[in-house]
Amino acid sequence: DVNKYLRKIGYKKARNILHECLYCQLKEALDLNLISQKINVLIDFTEHAYYGNREDKMIKGTNRQKGTKKMRHYLSFSILSREIQLFAGLEQIAKGQSKIPVILKFLDSLLNSGFELNYVLMDREFYRAELLDEIKGMRGNVIIPSKSYKKIKKMITEYLSGC
């Protein structure tokens, strides 16, 4: 049983094993020239229903899961390069935990492994000026969808018309 194994080795060791496996996958893909050093990074949340009795900061409330009102919340990271998408990271997020340091640590680990950021794609919920500035400082371009408010439409129109 996976849960028994994870309880036995502990959260930190399990996370380190996952990080090492995913790093080796990226390194192998790069060595085989399946992906390039310049990569696009996709960042999103994923939820996993929780049916146990645990009550701690790693278990969050939800109304989006069938049969339970509890979930585990994860940040997931993928890379996209040369039309190949590879799963690259997963970090469990606790209640009240800032996502910014988790995202920046992941992107730093990619840069330290010899990768270069092209585009970083994230949902609206990640829009934070601090995060965008940090990613720009890493020479990454950020793409975040936005709602089509009047002000946003005007900015896009002005940009496209060269104003």
PDB file of C-alpha atoms in Angstrom:
ATOM      1  CA  ASP A   1       0.000   0.000   0.000  1.00  0.00           C
ATOM      2  CA  VAL A   2       1.437   3.347  -1.099  1.00  0.00           C
ATOM      3  CA  ASN A   3       0.160   5.256   1.946  1.00  0.00           C
ATOM      4  CA  LYS A   4       1.865   2.825   4.355  1.00  0.00           C
ATOM      5  CA  TYR A   5       5.122   3.223   2.442  1.00  0.00           C
ATOM      6  CA  LEU A   6       4.866   7.016   2.456  1.00  0.00           C
ATOM      7  CA  ARG A   7       4.129   7.071   6.203  1.00  0.00           C
ATOM      8  CA  LYS A   8       7.161   4.883   6.797  1.00  0.00           C
ATOM      9  CA  ILE A   9       9.682   6.970   4.802  1.00  0.00           C
ATOM     10  CA  GLY A  10       8.169  10.367   5.607  1.00  0.00           C
ATOM     11  CA  TYR A  11       7.060  13.359   3.575  1.00  0.00           C
ATOM     12  CA  LYS A  12      10.499  14.934   3.044  1.00  0.00           C
ATOM     13  CA  LYS A  13      12.137  11.741   1.818  1.00  0.00           C
ATOM     14  CA  ALA A  14       9.205  10.986  -0.511  1.00  0.00           C
ATOM     15  CA  ARG A  15       9.400  14.532  -1.910  1.00  0.00           C
ATOM     16  CA  ASN A  16      13.173  14.218  -2.442  1.00  0.00           C
ATOM     17  CA  ILE A  17      12.736  10.895  -4.276  1.00  0.00           C
ATOM     18  CA  LEU A  18      10.123  12.491  -6.557  1.00  0.00           C
ATOM     19  CA  HIS A  19      12.369  15.526  -7.223  1.00  0.00           C
ATOM     20  CA  GLU A  20      15.298  13.285  -8.137  1.00  0.00           C
ATOM     21  CA  CYS A  21      13.201  11.110 -10.485  1.00  0.00           C
ATOM     22  CA  LEU A  22      11.757  14.122 -12.279  1.00  0.00           C
ATOM     23  CA  TYR A  23      15.174  15.810 -12.533  1.00  0.00           C
ATOM     24  CA  CYS A  24      16.656  12.634 -14.071  1.00  0.00           C
ATOM     25  CA  GLN A  25      13.795  12.531 -16.583  1.00  0.00           C
ATOM     26  CA  LEU A  26      14.488  16.119 -17.682  1.00  0.00           C
ATOM     27  CA  LYS A  27      18.245  15.510 -17.860  1.00  0.00           C
ATOM     28  CA  GLU A  28      17.745  12.367 -19.949  1.00  0.00           C
ATOM     29  CA  ALA A  29      15.358  14.165 -22.327  1.00  0.00           C
ATOM     30  CA  LEU A  30      17.889  16.976 -22.724  1.00  0.00           C
ATOM     31  CA  ASP A  31      20.792  14.559 -23.253  1.00  0.00           C
ATOM     32  CA  LEU A  32      18.786  12.721 -25.937  1.00  0.00           C
ATOM     33  CA  ASN A  33      18.029  16.065 -27.601  1.00  0.00           C
ATOM     34  CA  LEU A  34      14.283  15.497 -27.165  1.00  0.00           C
ATOM     35  CA  ILE A  35      13.959  18.889 -25.489  1.00  0.00           C
ATOM     36  CA  SER A  36      16.029  22.051 -25.734  1.00  0.00           C
ATOM     37  CA  GLN A  37      17.652  24.102 -23.008  1.00  0.00           C
ATOM     38  CA  LYS A  38      15.136  26.887 -23.647  1.00  0.00           C
ATOM     39  CA  ILE A  39      11.848  25.684 -22.184  1.00  0.00           C
ATOM     40  CA  ASN A  40       8.312  26.789 -21.532  1.00  0.00           C
ATOM     41  CA  VAL A  41       7.030  26.134 -18.017  1.00  0.00           C
ATOM     42  CA  LEU A  42       3.379  25.440 -17.236  1.00  0.00           C
ATOM     43  CA  ILE A  43       2.235  25.982 -13.657  1.00  0.00           C
ATOM     44  CA  ASP A  44      -1.169  25.023 -12.307  1.00  0.00           C
ATOM     45  CA  PHE A  45      -2.973  23.725  -9.257  1.00  0.00           C
ATOM     46  CA  THR A  46      -4.153  20.178  -8.946  1.00  0.00           C
ATOM     47  CA  GLU A  47      -6.401  18.791  -6.254  1.00  0.00           C
ATOM     48  CA  HIS A  48      -6.548  15.312  -4.808  1.00  0.00           C
ATOM     49  CA  ALA A  49      -9.594  14.259  -2.805  1.00  0.00           C
ATOM     50  CA  TYR A  50      -8.846  13.216   0.777  1.00  0.00           C
ATOM     51  CA  TYR A  51     -11.125  10.707   2.497  1.00  0.00           C
ATOM     52  CA  GLY A  52      -9.201  10.229   5.747  1.00  0.00           C
ATOM     53  CA  ASN A  53      -9.659  11.689   9.204  1.00  0.00           C
ATOM     54  CA  ARG A  54      -6.535  13.833   9.353  1.00  0.00           C
ATOM     55  CA  GLU A  55      -6.979  17.466  10.313  1.00  0.00           C
ATOM     56  CA  ASP A  56      -3.840  19.512   9.710  1.00  0.00           C
ATOM     57  CA  LYS A  57      -2.525  22.341   7.535  1.00  0.00           C
ATOM     58  CA  MET A  58      -1.902  20.021   4.567  1.00  0.00           C
ATOM     59  CA  ILE A  59      -5.592  19.058   4.317  1.00  0.00           C
ATOM     60  CA  LYS A  60      -7.872  21.770   2.966  1.00  0.00           C
ATOM     61  CA  GLY A  61     -11.626  22.124   2.756  1.00  0.00           C
ATOM     62  CA  THR A  62     -13.427  21.887  -0.586  1.00  0.00           C
ATOM     63  CA  ASN A  63     -16.855  21.517  -2.102  1.00  0.00           C
ATOM     64  CA  ARG A  64     -15.502  20.314  -5.464  1.00  0.00           C
ATOM     65  CA  GLN A  65     -14.801  16.668  -4.608  1.00  0.00           C
ATOM     66  CA  LYS A  66     -17.293  13.795  -4.640  1.00  0.00           C
ATOM     67  CA  GLY A  67     -17.883  12.065  -1.335  1.00  0.00           C
ATOM     68  CA  THR A  68     -15.596  14.296   0.738  1.00  0.00           C
ATOM     69  CA  LYS A  69     -15.154  17.877   1.812  1.00  0.00           C
ATOM     70  CA  LYS A  70     -11.388  17.536   2.133  1.00  0.00           C
ATOM     71  CA  MET A  71      -8.524  17.642  -0.342  1.00  0.00           C
ATOM     72  CA  ARG A  72      -4.797  17.899  -0.743  1.00  0.00           C
ATOM     73  CA  HIS A  73      -3.734  20.888  -2.836  1.00  0.00           C
ATOM     74  CA  TYR A  74      -0.657  20.707  -5.088  1.00  0.00           C
ATOM     75  CA  LEU A  75       1.231  23.018  -7.386  1.00  0.00           C
ATOM     76  CA  SER A  76       2.137  21.098 -10.510  1.00  0.00           C
ATOM     77  CA  PHE A  77       4.881  22.012 -12.952  1.00  0.00           C
ATOM     78  CA  SER A  78       5.354  20.814 -16.523  1.00  0.00           C
ATOM     79  CA  ILE A  79       7.800  21.814 -19.191  1.00  0.00           C
ATOM     80  CA  LEU A  80       7.049  22.109 -22.858  1.00  0.00           C
ATOM     81  CA  SER A  81       9.825  22.001 -25.420  1.00  0.00           C
ATOM     82  CA  ARG A  82       9.948  20.809 -29.013  1.00  0.00           C
ATOM     83  CA  GLU A  83       6.314  19.725 -28.788  1.00  0.00           C
ATOM     84  CA  ILE A  84       7.117  17.425 -25.857  1.00  0.00           C
ATOM     85  CA  GLN A  85       5.445  18.030 -22.507  1.00  0.00           C
ATOM     86  CA  LEU A  86       7.066  16.487 -19.450  1.00  0.00           C
ATOM     87  CA  PHE A  87       5.816  16.503 -15.888  1.00  0.00           C
ATOM     88  CA  ALA A  88       8.553  18.260 -13.935  1.00  0.00           C
ATOM     89  CA  GLY A  89       7.420  18.936 -10.377  1.00  0.00           C
ATOM     90  CA  LEU A  90       4.779  18.604  -7.715  1.00  0.00           C
ATOM     91  CA  GLU A  91       4.640  20.455  -4.405  1.00  0.00           C
ATOM     92  CA  GLN A  92       1.938  20.066  -1.794  1.00  0.00           C
ATOM     93  CA  ILE A  93       0.661  23.427  -0.574  1.00  0.00           C
ATOM     94  CA  ALA A  94      -0.483  23.952   3.010  1.00  0.00           C
ATOM     95  CA  LYS A  95      -3.330  26.186   4.158  1.00  0.00           C
ATOM     96  CA  GLY A  96      -2.162  29.793   4.098  1.00  0.00           C
ATOM     97  CA  GLN A  97       1.182  28.952   2.460  1.00  0.00           C
ATOM     98  CA  SER A  98       2.439  31.429  -0.135  1.00  0.00           C
ATOM     99  CA  LYS A  99       2.895  29.896  -3.546  1.00  0.00           C
ATOM    100  CA  ILE A 100       5.447  32.492  -4.682  1.00  0.00           C
ATOM    101  CA  PRO A 101       8.508  30.995  -2.915  1.00  0.00           C
ATOM    102  CA  VAL A 102       7.547  27.500  -4.125  1.00  0.00           C
ATOM    103  CA  ILE A 103       7.295  28.678  -7.736  1.00  0.00           C
ATOM    104  CA  LEU A 104      10.534  30.669  -7.570  1.00  0.00           C
ATOM    105  CA  LYS A 105      12.413  27.760  -5.984  1.00  0.00           C
ATOM    106  CA  PHE A 106      11.250  25.454  -8.769  1.00  0.00           C
ATOM    107  CA  LEU A 107      12.225  27.929 -11.503  1.00  0.00           C
ATOM    108  CA  ASP A 108      15.610  28.498  -9.804  1.00  0.00           C
ATOM    109  CA  SER A 109      16.225  24.749  -9.797  1.00  0.00           C
ATOM    110  CA  LEU A 110      15.583  24.653 -13.554  1.00  0.00           C
ATOM    111  CA  LEU A 111      17.982  27.557 -14.150  1.00  0.00           C
ATOM    112  CA  ASN A 112      20.615  25.943 -11.919  1.00  0.00           C
ATOM    113  CA  SER A 113      20.252  22.744 -13.980  1.00  0.00           C
ATOM    114  CA  GLY A 114      21.210  24.621 -17.157  1.00  0.00           C
ATOM    115  CA  PHE A 115      17.752  25.380 -18.547  1.00  0.00           C
ATOM    116  CA  GLU A 116      16.641  28.794 -19.818  1.00  0.00           C
ATOM    117  CA  LEU A 117      13.108  30.098 -19.421  1.00  0.00           C
ATOM    118  CA  ASN A 118      11.179  31.049 -22.514  1.00  0.00           C
ATOM    119  CA  TYR A 119       7.540  31.382 -21.433  1.00  0.00           C
ATOM    120  CA  VAL A 120       6.045  30.717 -18.015  1.00  0.00           C
ATOM    121  CA  LEU A 121       2.322  30.030 -18.358  1.00  0.00           C
ATOM    122  CA  MET A 122       0.068  30.339 -15.293  1.00  0.00           C
ATOM    123  CA  ASP A 123      -3.606  30.853 -14.437  1.00  0.00           C
ATOM    124  CA  ARG A 124      -5.016  34.174 -13.211  1.00  0.00           C
ATOM    125  CA  GLU A 125      -4.825  33.038  -9.591  1.00  0.00           C
ATOM    126  CA  PHE A 126      -1.027  33.343  -9.771  1.00  0.00           C
ATOM    127  CA  TYR A 127      -1.066  37.003 -10.770  1.00  0.00           C
ATOM    128  CA  ARG A 128       1.214  38.771  -8.280  1.00  0.00           C
ATOM    129  CA  ALA A 129       3.463  41.678  -9.256  1.00  0.00           C
ATOM    130  CA  GLU A 130       6.273  40.273  -7.089  1.00  0.00           C
ATOM    131  CA  LEU A 131       6.155  36.934  -8.906  1.00  0.00           C
ATOM    132  CA  LEU A 132       6.032  38.524 -12.358  1.00  0.00           C
ATOM    133  CA  ASP A 133       9.015  40.769 -11.543  1.00  0.00           C
ATOM    134  CA  GLU A 134      11.039  37.802 -10.277  1.00  0.00           C
ATOM    135  CA  ILE A 135      10.288  35.746 -13.401  1.00  0.00           C
ATOM    136  CA  LYS A 136      11.249  38.676 -15.636  1.00  0.00           C
ATOM    137  CA  GLY A 137      14.501  38.896 -13.654  1.00  0.00           C
ATOM    138  CA  MET A 138      15.087  35.242 -14.591  1.00  0.00           C
ATOM    139  CA  ARG A 139      14.670  36.271 -18.265  1.00  0.00           C
ATOM    140  CA  GLY A 140      11.317  34.527 -18.513  1.00  0.00           C
ATOM    141  CA  ASN A 141       8.258  35.838 -20.313  1.00  0.00           C
ATOM    142  CA  VAL A 142       4.965  35.437 -18.455  1.00  0.00           C
ATOM    143  CA  ILE A 143       1.615  34.557 -19.979  1.00  0.00           C
ATOM    144  CA  ILE A 144      -1.455  34.752 -17.739  1.00  0.00           C
ATOM    145  CA  PRO A 145      -5.006  34.759 -19.080  1.00  0.00           C
ATOM    146  CA  SER A 146      -7.166  37.633 -17.905  1.00  0.00           C
ATOM    147  CA  LYS A 147     -10.834  38.438 -17.866  1.00  0.00           C
ATOM    148  CA  SER A 148     -11.928  40.695 -20.657  1.00  0.00           C
ATOM    149  CA  TYR A 149     -12.561  43.854 -18.649  1.00  0.00           C
ATOM    150  CA  LYS A 150     -12.932  47.203 -20.472  1.00  0.00           C
ATOM    151  CA  LYS A 151      -9.549  48.421 -19.171  1.00  0.00           C
ATOM    152  CA  ILE A 152      -7.821  45.200 -20.304  1.00  0.00           C
ATOM    153  CA  LYS A 153      -9.448  45.373 -23.761  1.00  0.00           C
ATOM    154  CA  LYS A 154      -8.311  48.987 -24.111  1.00  0.00           C
ATOM    155  CA  MET A 155      -4.712  48.105 -23.114  1.00  0.00           C
ATOM    156  CA  ILE A 156      -4.620  45.231 -25.626  1.00  0.00           C
ATOM    157  CA  THR A 157      -6.059  47.400 -28.403  1.00  0.00           C
ATOM    158  CA  GLU A 158      -3.532  50.161 -27.698  1.00  0.00           C
ATOM    159  CA  TYR A 159      -0.674  47.667 -27.592  1.00  0.00           C
ATOM    160  CA  LEU A 160      -1.670  46.030 -30.883  1.00  0.00           C
ATOM    161  CA  SER A 161      -2.098  49.407 -32.594  1.00  0.00           C
ATOM    162  CA  GLY A 162       1.371  50.496 -31.449  1.00  0.00           C
ATOM    163  CA  CYS A 163       0.288  53.232 -29.027  1.00  0.00           C
TER     164      CYS A 163
END
